[in-house]
Coordinates of C-alpha atoms in Angstrom, one line a residue:
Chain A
X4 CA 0.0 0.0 0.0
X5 CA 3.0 2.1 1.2
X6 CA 5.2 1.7 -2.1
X7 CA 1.6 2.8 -4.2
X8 CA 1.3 5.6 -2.2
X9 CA 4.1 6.9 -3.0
X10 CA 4.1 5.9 -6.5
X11 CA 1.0 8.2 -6.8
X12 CA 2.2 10.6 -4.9
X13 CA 5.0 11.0 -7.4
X14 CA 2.7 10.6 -10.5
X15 CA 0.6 13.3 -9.0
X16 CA 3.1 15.8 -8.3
X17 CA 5.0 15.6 -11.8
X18 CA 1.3 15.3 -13.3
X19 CA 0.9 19.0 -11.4
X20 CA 4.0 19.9 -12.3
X21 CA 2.8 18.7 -16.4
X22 CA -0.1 20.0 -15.8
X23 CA -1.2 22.3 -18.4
X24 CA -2.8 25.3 -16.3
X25 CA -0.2 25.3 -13.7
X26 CA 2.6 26.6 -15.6
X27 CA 2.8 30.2 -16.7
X28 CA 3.4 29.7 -20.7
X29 CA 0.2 27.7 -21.3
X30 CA -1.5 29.7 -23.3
X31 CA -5.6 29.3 -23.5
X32 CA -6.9 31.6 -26.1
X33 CA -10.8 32.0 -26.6
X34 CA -12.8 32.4 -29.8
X35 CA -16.4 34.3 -29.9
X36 CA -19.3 33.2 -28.5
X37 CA -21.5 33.1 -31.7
X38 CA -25.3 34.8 -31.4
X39 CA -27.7 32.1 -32.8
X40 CA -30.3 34.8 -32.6
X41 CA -31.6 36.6 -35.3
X42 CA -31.6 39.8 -33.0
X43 CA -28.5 41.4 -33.2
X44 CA -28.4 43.6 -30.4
X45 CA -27.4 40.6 -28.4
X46 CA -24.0 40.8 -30.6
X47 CA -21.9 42.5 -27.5
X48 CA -22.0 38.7 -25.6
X49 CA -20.3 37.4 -28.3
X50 CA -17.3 39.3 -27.1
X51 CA -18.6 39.7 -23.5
X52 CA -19.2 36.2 -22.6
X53 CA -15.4 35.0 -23.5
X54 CA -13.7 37.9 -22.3
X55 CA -15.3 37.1 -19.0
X56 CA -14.6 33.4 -18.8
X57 CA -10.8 34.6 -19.9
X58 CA -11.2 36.9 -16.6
X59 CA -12.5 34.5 -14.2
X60 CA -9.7 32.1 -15.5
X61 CA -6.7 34.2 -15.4
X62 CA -8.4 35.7 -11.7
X63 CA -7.3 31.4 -10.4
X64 CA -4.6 30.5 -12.8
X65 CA -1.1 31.7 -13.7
X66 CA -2.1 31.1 -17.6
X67 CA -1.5 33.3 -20.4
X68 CA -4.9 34.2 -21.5
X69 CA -5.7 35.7 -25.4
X70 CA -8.8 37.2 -25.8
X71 CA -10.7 37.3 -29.3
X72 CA -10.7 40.9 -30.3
X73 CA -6.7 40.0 -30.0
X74 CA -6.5 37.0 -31.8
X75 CA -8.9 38.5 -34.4
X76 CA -6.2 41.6 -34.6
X77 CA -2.8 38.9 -34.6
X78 CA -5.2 36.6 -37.6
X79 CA -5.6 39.6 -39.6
X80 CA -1.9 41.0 -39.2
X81 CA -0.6 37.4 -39.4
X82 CA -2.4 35.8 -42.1
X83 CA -4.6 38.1 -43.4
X84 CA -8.2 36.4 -42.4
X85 CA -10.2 37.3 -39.3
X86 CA -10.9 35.0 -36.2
X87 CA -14.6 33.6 -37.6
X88 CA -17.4 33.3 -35.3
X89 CA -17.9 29.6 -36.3
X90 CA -15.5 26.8 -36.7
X91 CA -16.1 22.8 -38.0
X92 CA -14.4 20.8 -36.0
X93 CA -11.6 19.5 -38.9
X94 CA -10.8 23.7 -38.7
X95 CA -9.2 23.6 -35.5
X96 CA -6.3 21.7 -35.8
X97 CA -4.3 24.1 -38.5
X98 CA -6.4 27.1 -36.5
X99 CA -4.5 25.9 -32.8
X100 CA -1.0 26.2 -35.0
X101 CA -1.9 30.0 -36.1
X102 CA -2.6 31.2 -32.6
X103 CA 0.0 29.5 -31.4
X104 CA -2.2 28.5 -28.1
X105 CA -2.4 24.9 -25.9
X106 CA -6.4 25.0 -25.6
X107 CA -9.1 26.7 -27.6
X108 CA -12.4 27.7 -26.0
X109 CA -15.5 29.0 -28.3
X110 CA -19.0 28.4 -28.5
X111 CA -22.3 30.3 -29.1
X112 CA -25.9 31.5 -27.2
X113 CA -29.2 31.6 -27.9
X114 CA -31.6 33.9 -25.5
X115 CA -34.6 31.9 -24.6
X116 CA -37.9 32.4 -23.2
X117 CA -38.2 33.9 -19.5
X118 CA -34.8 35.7 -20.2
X119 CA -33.3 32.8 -19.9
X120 CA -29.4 31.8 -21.8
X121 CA -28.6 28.9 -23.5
X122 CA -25.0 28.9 -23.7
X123 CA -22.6 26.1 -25.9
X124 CA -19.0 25.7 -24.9
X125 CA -16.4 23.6 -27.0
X126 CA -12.9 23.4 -25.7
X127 CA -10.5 21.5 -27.8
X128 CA -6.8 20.8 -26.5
X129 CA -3.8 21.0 -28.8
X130 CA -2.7 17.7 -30.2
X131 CA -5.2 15.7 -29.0
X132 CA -8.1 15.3 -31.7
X133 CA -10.2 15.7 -29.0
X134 CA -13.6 17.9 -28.2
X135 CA -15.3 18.6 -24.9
X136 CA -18.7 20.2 -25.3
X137 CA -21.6 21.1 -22.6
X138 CA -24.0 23.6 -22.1
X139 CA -25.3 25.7 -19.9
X140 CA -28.7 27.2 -19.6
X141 CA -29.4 30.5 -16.9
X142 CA -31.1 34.1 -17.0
X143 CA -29.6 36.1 -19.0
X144 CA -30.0 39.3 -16.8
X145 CA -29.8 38.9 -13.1
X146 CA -27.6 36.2 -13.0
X147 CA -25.7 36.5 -16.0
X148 CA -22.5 36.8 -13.4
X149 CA -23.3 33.7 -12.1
X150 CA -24.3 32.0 -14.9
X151 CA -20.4 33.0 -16.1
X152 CA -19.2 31.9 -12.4
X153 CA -21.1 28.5 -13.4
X154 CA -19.5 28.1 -16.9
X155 CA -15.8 29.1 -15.9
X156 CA -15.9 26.2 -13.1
X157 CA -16.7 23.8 -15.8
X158 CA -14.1 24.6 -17.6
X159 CA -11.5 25.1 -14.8
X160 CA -12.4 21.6 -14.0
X161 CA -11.8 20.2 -16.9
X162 CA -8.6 21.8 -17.0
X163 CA -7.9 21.2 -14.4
X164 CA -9.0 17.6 -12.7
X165 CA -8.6 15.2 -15.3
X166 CA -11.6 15.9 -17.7
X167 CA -13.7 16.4 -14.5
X168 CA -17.3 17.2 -15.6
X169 CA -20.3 17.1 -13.4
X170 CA -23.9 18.8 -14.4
X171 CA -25.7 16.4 -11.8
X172 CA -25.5 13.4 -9.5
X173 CA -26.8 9.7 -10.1
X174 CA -29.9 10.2 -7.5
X175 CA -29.4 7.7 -4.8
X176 CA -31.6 4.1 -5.1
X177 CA -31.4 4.6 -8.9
X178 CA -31.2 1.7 -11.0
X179 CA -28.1 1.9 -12.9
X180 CA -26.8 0.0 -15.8
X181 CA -23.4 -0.4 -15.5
X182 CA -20.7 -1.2 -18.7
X183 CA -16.9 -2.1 -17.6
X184 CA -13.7 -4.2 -19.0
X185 CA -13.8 -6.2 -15.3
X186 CA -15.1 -9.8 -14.8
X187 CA -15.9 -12.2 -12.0
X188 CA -14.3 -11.6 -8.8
X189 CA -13.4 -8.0 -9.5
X190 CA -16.7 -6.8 -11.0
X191 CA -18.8 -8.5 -8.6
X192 CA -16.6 -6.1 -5.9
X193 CA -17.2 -2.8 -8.3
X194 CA -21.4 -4.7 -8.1
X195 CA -21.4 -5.1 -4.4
X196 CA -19.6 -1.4 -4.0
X197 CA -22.3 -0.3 -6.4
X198 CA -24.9 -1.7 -4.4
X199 CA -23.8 -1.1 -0.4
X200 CA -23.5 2.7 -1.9
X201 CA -27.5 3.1 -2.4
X202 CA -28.0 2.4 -6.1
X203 CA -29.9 -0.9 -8.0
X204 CA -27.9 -2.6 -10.6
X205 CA -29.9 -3.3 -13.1
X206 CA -29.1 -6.7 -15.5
X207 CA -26.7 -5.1 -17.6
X208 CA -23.8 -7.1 -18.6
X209 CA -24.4 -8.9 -15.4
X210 CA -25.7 -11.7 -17.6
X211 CA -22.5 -13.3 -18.4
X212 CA -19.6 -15.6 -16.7
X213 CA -17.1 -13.9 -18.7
X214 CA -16.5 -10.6 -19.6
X215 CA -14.9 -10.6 -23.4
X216 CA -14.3 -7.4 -24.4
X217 CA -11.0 -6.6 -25.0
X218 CA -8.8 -3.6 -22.6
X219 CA -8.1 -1.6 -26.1
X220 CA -11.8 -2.0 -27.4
X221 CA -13.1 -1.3 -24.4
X222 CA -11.4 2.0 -24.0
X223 CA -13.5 3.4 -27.0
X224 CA -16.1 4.0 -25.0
X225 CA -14.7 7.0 -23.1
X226 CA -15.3 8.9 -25.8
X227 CA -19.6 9.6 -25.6
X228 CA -21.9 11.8 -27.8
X229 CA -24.9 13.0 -26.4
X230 CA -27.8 15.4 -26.8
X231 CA -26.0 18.7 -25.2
X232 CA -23.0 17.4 -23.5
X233 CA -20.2 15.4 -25.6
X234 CA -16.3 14.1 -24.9
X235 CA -15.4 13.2 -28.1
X236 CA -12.8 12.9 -31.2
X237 CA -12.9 15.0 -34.2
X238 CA -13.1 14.0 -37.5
X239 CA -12.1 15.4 -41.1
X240 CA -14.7 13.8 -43.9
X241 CA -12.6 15.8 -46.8
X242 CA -10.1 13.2 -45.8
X243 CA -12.7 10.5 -47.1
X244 CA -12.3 9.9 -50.8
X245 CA -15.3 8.2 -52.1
X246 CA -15.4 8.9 -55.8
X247 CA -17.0 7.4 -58.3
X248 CA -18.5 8.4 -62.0
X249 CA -19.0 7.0 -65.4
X250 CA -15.6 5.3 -64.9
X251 CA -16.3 2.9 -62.6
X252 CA -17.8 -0.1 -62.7
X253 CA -21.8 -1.0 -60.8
X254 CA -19.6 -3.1 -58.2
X255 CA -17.3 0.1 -57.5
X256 CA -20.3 2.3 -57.4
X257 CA -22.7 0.0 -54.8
X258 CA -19.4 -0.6 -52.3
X259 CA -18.7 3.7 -52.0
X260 CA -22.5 3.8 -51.7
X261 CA -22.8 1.7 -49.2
X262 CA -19.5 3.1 -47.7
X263 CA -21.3 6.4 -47.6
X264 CA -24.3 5.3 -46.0
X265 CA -22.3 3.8 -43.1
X266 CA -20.6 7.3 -43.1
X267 CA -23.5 9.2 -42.7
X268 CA -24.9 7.2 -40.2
X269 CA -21.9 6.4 -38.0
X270 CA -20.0 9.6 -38.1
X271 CA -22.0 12.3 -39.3
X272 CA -25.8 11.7 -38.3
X273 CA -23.7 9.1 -35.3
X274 CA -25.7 11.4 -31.9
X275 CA -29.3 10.7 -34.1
X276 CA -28.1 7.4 -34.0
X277 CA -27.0 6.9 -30.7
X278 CA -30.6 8.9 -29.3
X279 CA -32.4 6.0 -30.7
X280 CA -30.0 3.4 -29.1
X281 CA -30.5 5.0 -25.6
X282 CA -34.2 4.9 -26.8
X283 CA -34.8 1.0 -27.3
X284 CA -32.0 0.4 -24.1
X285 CA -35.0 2.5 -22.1
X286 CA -37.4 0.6 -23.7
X287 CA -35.5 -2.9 -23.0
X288 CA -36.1 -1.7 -19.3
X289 CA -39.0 -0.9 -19.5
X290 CA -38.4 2.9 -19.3
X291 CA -36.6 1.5 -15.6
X292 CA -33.1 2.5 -16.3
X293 CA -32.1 5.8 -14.5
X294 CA -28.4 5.9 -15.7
X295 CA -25.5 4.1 -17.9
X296 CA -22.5 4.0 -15.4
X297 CA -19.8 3.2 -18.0
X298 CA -15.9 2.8 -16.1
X299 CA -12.7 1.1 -17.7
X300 CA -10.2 0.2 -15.8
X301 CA -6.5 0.3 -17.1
X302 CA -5.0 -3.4 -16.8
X303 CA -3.6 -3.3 -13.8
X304 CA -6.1 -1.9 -12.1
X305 CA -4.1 1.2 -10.8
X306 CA -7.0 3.8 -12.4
X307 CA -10.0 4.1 -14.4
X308 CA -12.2 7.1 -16.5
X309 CA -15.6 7.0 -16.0
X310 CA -18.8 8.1 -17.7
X311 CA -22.3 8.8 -16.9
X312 CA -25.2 8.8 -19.2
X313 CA -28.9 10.0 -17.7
X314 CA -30.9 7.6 -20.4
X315 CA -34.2 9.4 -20.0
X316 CA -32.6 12.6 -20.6
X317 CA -30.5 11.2 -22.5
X318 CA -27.3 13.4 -21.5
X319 CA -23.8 13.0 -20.3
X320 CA -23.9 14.3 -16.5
X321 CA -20.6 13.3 -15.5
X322 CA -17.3 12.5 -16.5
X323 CA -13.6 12.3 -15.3
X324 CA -10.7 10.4 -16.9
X325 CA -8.5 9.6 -14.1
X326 CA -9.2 8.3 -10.9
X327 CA -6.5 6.6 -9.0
X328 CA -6.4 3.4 -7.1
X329 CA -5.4 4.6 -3.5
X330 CA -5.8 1.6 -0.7
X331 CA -7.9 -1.2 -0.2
X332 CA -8.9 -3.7 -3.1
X333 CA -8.6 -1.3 -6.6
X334 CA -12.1 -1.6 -7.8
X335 CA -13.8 -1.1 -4.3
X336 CA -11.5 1.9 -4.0
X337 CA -11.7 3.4 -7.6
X338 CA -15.7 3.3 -7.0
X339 CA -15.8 4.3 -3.5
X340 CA -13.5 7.4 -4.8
X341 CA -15.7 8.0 -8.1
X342 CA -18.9 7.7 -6.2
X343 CA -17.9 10.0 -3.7
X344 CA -16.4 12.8 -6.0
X345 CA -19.9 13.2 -7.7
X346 CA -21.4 13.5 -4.5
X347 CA -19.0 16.5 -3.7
X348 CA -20.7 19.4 -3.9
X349 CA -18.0 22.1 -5.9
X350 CA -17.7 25.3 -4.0
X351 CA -17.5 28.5 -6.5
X352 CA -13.4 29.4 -6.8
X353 CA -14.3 32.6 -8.3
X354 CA -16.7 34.2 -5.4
X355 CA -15.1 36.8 -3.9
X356 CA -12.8 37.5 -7.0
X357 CA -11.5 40.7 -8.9
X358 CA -12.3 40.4 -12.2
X359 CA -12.4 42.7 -15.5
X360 CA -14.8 42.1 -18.2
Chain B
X21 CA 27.3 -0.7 7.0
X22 CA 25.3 -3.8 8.3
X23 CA 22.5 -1.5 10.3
X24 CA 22.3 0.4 7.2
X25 CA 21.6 -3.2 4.8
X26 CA 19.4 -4.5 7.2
X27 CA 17.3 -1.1 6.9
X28 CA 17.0 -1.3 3.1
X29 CA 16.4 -5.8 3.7
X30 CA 13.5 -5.0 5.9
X31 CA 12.0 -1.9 3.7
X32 CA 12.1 -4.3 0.7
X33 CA 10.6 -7.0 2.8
X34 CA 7.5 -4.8 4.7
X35 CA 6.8 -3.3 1.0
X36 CA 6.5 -7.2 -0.4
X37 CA 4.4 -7.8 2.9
X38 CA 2.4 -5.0 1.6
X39 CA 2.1 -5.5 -1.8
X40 CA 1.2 -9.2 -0.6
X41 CA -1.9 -8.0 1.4
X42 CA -3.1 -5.8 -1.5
X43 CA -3.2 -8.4 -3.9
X44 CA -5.1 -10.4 -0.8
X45 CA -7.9 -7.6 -0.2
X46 CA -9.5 -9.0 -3.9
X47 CA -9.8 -12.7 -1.8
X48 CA -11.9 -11.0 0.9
X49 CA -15.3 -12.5 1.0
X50 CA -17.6 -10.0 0.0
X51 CA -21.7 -10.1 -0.2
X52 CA -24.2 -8.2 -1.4
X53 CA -27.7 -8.6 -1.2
X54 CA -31.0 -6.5 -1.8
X55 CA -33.8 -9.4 -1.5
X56 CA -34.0 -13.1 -0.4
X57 CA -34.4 -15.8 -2.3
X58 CA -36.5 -18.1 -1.0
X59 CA -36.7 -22.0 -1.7
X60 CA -39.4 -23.4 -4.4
X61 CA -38.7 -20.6 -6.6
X62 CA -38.0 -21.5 -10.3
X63 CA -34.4 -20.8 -11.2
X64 CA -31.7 -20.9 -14.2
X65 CA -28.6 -21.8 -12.9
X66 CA -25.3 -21.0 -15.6
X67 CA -22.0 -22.6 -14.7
X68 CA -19.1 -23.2 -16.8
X69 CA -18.2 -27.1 -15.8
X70 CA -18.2 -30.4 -17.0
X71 CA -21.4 -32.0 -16.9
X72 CA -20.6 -34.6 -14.3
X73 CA -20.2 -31.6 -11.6
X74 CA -23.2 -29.6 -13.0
X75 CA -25.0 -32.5 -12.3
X76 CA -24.1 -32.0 -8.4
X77 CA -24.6 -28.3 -8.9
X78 CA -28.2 -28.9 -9.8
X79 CA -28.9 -31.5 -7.2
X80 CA -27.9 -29.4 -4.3
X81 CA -30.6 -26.8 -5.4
X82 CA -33.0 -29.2 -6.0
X83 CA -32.2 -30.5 -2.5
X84 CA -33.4 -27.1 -1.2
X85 CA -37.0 -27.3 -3.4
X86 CA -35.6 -24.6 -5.9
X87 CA -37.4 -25.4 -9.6
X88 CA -34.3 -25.6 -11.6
X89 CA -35.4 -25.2 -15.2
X90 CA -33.1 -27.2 -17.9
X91 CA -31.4 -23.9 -19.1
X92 CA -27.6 -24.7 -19.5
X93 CA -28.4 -28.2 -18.7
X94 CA -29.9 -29.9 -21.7
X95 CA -27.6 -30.4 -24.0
X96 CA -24.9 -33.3 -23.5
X97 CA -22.3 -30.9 -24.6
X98 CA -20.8 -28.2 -22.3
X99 CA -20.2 -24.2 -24.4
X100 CA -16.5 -25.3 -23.8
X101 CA -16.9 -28.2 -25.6
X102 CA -18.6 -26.2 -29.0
X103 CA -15.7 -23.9 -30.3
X104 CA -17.9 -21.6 -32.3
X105 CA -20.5 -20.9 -29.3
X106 CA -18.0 -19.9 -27.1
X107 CA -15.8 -17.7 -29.1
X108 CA -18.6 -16.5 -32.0
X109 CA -18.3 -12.8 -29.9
X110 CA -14.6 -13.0 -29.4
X111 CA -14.7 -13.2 -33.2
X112 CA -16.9 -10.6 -34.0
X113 CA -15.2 -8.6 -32.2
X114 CA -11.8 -9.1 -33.4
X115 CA -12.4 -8.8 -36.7
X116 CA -11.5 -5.8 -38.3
X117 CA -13.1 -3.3 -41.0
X118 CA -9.4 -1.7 -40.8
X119 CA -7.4 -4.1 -41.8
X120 CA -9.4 -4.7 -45.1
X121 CA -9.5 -1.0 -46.4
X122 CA -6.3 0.6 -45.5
X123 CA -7.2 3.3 -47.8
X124 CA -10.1 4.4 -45.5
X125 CA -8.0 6.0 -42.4
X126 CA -10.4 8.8 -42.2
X127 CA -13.1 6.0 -41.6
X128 CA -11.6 5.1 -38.2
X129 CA -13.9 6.7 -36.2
X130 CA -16.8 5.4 -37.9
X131 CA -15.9 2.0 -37.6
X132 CA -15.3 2.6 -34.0
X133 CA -19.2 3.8 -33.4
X134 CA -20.0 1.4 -35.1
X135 CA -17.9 -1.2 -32.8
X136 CA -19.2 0.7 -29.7
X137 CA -23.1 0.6 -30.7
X138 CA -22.5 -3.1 -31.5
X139 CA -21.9 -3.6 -27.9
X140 CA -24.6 -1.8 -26.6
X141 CA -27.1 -3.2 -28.7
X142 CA -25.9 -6.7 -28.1
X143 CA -26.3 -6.3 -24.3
X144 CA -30.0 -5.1 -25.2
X145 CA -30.3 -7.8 -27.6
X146 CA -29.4 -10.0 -24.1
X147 CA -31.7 -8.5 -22.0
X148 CA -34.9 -9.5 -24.6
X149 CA -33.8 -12.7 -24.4
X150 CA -34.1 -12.8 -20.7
X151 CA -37.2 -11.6 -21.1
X152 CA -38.3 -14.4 -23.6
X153 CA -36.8 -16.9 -20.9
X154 CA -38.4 -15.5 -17.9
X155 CA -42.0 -15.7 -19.9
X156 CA -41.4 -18.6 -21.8
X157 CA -39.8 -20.7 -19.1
X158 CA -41.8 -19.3 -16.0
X159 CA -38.1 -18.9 -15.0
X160 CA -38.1 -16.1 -11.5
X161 CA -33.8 -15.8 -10.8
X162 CA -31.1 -16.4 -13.1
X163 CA -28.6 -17.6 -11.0
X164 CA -24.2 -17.3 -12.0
X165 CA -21.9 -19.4 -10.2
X166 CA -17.8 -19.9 -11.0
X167 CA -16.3 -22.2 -9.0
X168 CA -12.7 -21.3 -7.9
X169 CA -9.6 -24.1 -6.6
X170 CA -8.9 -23.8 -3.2
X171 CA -7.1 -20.4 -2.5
X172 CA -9.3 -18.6 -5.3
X173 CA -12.3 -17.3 -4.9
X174 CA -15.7 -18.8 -6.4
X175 CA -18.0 -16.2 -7.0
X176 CA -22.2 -16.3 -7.6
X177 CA -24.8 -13.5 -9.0
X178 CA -28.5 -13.6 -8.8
X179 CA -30.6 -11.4 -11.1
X180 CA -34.4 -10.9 -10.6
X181 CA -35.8 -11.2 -14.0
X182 CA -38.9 -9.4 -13.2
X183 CA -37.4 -6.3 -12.4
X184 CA -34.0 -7.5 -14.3
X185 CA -32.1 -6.5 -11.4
X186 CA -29.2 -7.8 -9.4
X187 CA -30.3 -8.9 -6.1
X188 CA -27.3 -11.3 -4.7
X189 CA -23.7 -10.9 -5.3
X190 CA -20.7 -12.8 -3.3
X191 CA -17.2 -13.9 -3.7
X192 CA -16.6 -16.4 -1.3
X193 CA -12.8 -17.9 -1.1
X194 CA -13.1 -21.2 -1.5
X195 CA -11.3 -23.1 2.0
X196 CA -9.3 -26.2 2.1
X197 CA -11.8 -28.3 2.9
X198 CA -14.3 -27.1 0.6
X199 CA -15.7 -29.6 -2.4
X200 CA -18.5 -28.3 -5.0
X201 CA -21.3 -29.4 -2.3
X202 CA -20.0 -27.3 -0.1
X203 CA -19.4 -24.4 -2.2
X204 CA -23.2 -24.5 -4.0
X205 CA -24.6 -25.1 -0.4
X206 CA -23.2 -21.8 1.1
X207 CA -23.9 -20.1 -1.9
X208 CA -27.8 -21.5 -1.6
X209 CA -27.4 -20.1 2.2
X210 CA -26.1 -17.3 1.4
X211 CA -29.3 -16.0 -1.3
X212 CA -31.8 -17.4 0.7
X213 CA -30.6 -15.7 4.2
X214 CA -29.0 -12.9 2.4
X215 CA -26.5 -12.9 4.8

């Protein structure tokens, strides 16, 4: 127990000294926040909203923050085009290069009814191919300060705590259906954990003496669409070449059309796809299920990421992609840890702060 | 000099020690239980053995008036015996869109939602055939059992398939003296007191 201690002891502290937001030269640059309106006197939040995040984010971290209205100034000097307002996914990588920043966080809002805010944040890191995206709804008036409070602890905890993402809890006595790489022994310890800690598993890969999924597939999972909240890779479709014309042949022609069916359905339409999957797994229980607990654990046991679907909602509520094996029996431990982080109620870093906007 | 080795010989030794009751904490017995099973209820009992020994698995639930339907048990073959049943999924799994068009890179990520909803859907797909089982079979608790050598740990899962819930779990090491009678007959104890 001793020697693990200490080996994440030291894994934690060079992981803090690695870490991207301790360290002065990380640079996180944000984009606008595009107004999906079609009233454009709300076009001072597109500049508003990110300047403020920058603030409150700069206010707790020694970052080097870059703030549109500069980038847009640095693009146009630089390269000769402007900063847009909107950017596909398959943009960003080249984009990332010509600010010369670690992370990139954009988005857009939409007022509402009630002066209420819908607001859409994407934060893609450097190098990594990958996207977080949630949202955040709140009124647009008298609490637009907290509403900005709310938004910049999402993504300081992302940042920050290992892809830490939390809307909401799993309610306790929920039934839960739960997906993981473990078998026998070990995931009737992460069932019994499950179970002493309030919730109902519900017959979910359960069913089975073995477990045959495989550690690499497995880990596939982590990344998760869903309605307004999605951890996921991006992906370029220029890069697909599926020509065809008078040249080629009626085989040739059915195989790229059937190539682009499975394209459209898998990648691009892929959250329309998964909706109705969460749909018929509802269904399968009878409209029973409360949540899809999905957690993979690395081969050893020494950590896992895990996920949390609501399946009636049909949204990602929480997420983190490290948790560490501590003491005790790993899986026991790992849950006990996971379980109780959610639980934790977050207390507002930014209360209290000086900030400009 | 010597004080000094003997430091570093009995660091080395209490960090084996500890490593040594880590790996031990995963042979704890550990239960779980939301509901009791009582005796006389219909069950489906799924073990992994030869036939001979699931013979004596079945008898010591019948000895305890459980209706043990003939799922897993009517066939004079065992799944370990039938290649293609037992690794049909490791198969589909393992095999690869990739490695046939190498010239569709940028299709990675399809093929790997498409992988991922394969899995979900064929849990679901399990779950309807519980369903079928429970209704066609009258059967009330699927019941999992692994039996593990002495110094392992044999483990057991009941699911409810009314509510198609889990409603026993235990790993229970498995002692010296322990033989599959004994082994079944805790486990029987075990669901029925849920203790």
């Amino acid at each position: 127990m001793l020697y693990r201690l200490i080996l994440v002891s030291t894994f934690v502290l060079m992981m803090l000294a690695g870490t991207s937001l301790s360290h002065a030269s990380t640079v996180v640059s944000f984009g606008y926040l595009a107004n999906k309106s079609s009233n454009s006197s709300y076009d001072y939040l597109e500049t508003l909203f990110p300047n403020s995040f920058a603030s409150s984010l700069s206010a707790v971290f020694d970052v080097k923050i870059k703030k549109p209205q500069d980038i847009d100034k640095d693009l146009k000097k630089r390269f000769n085009v402007p900063l847009k307002k909107e950017y596909e996914p398959y943009e960003l990588p080249p984009l990332m290069e010509q600010i010369g920043t670690d992370i990139f966080i954009f988005g857009s809002f939409e007022p509402l009814r009630n002066s209420q805010v819908k607001i859409v944040i994407h934060i893609f890191l450097e190098g990594s191919n990958e996207m977080f995206t949630f949202t955040n709804v709140g009124q647009m008036e008298t609490e637009i300060f907290k509403l900005v409070d709310r938004i910049s602890l999402v993504v300081l905890d992302f940042l920050q705590d290992d892809h830490l993402f939390k809307s909401t809890s799993m309610k306790d006595g929920s039934r839960v259906a739960i997906l993981t790489n473990i078998e026998g022994v070990e995931l009737n310890n992460l069932y019994a954990s499950m179970m002493k800690l309030g919730y109902r598993i519900l017959c979910f890969q359960s069913n089975e003496i073995r477990n045959y999924m495989k550690q690499e597939e497995f880990h596939k999972l982590k990344y998760i669409r869903s309605k307004e909240n999605s951890y996921d890779t991006i992906s370029d479709w220029r890069k697909l070449k599926l020509f065809r014309g008078s040249w080629t042949g009626i085989r040739y022609n059915t195989t790229v059309s059937y190539l682009q069916r499975i394209y459209k359905i898998y990648d691009l339409n892929y959250l329309e796809t998964k909706l109705k999957l969460l749909d018929r797994l509802s269904k399968a229980f009878k409209g029973k299920a409360d949540y899809l607990f999905i957690i993979g654990f690395d081969e050893k046991k020494n950590r896992a990421w895990v996920r949390c679907v609501d399946i009636e909602k049909k949204e990602l509520i929480w997420m983190k992609s490290t948790i560490w094996h501590v003491k005790g029996e790993p899986v026991n431990d790992i849950v006990s840890q996971a379980i109780a982080l959610m639980r934790k109620e977050r207390k507002n870093p930014f209360m209290g702060l000086k900030r400009t906007r | 000099m010597k004080t000094s080795a003997l430091k570093i010989a009995l660091i080395i030794g209490l960090l084996f020690v500890l490593a040594g009751s880590e790996s031990c904490t995963t042979k704890k017995r550990v239960m779980s239980s939301t509901q009791k099973i009582p005796a006389g209820t219909s069950v489906a009992v799924v073990i992994e053995c030869p036939n001979n020994i699931k013979n004596v698995v079945i008898t010591r639930f019948m000895k305890k008036n459980f209706k043990v339907r003939a799922v897993n048990y009517s066939d004079l073959y065992t799944m370990k015996d039938i290649y293609d049943v037992k690794d049909f999924k490791k198969i589909s799994y393992n095999a690869s869109l990739k490695n046939d068009e190498k010239s569709l890179l940028s299709m990675e990520k399809t093929f790997d939602n498409i992988y991922k909803l394969h899995f979900y859907n064929f849990e679901i797909n399990k779950i309807q055939t519980l369903k079928e089982i429970k209704d066609k079979w009258n059967v009330k608790y699927l019941i999992l059992l692994d039996l593990g050598e002495w110094e392992e740990v044999s483990w057991g899962r009941a699911i409810d398939l009314s509510t198609l819930e889990l409603v026993w779990v235990e790993n229970y090491p498995t002692q010296y003296n322990d033989v599959v009678e004994t082994i079944i007959d805790h486990f029987i104890n075990s669901m029925m007191s849920g203790m």
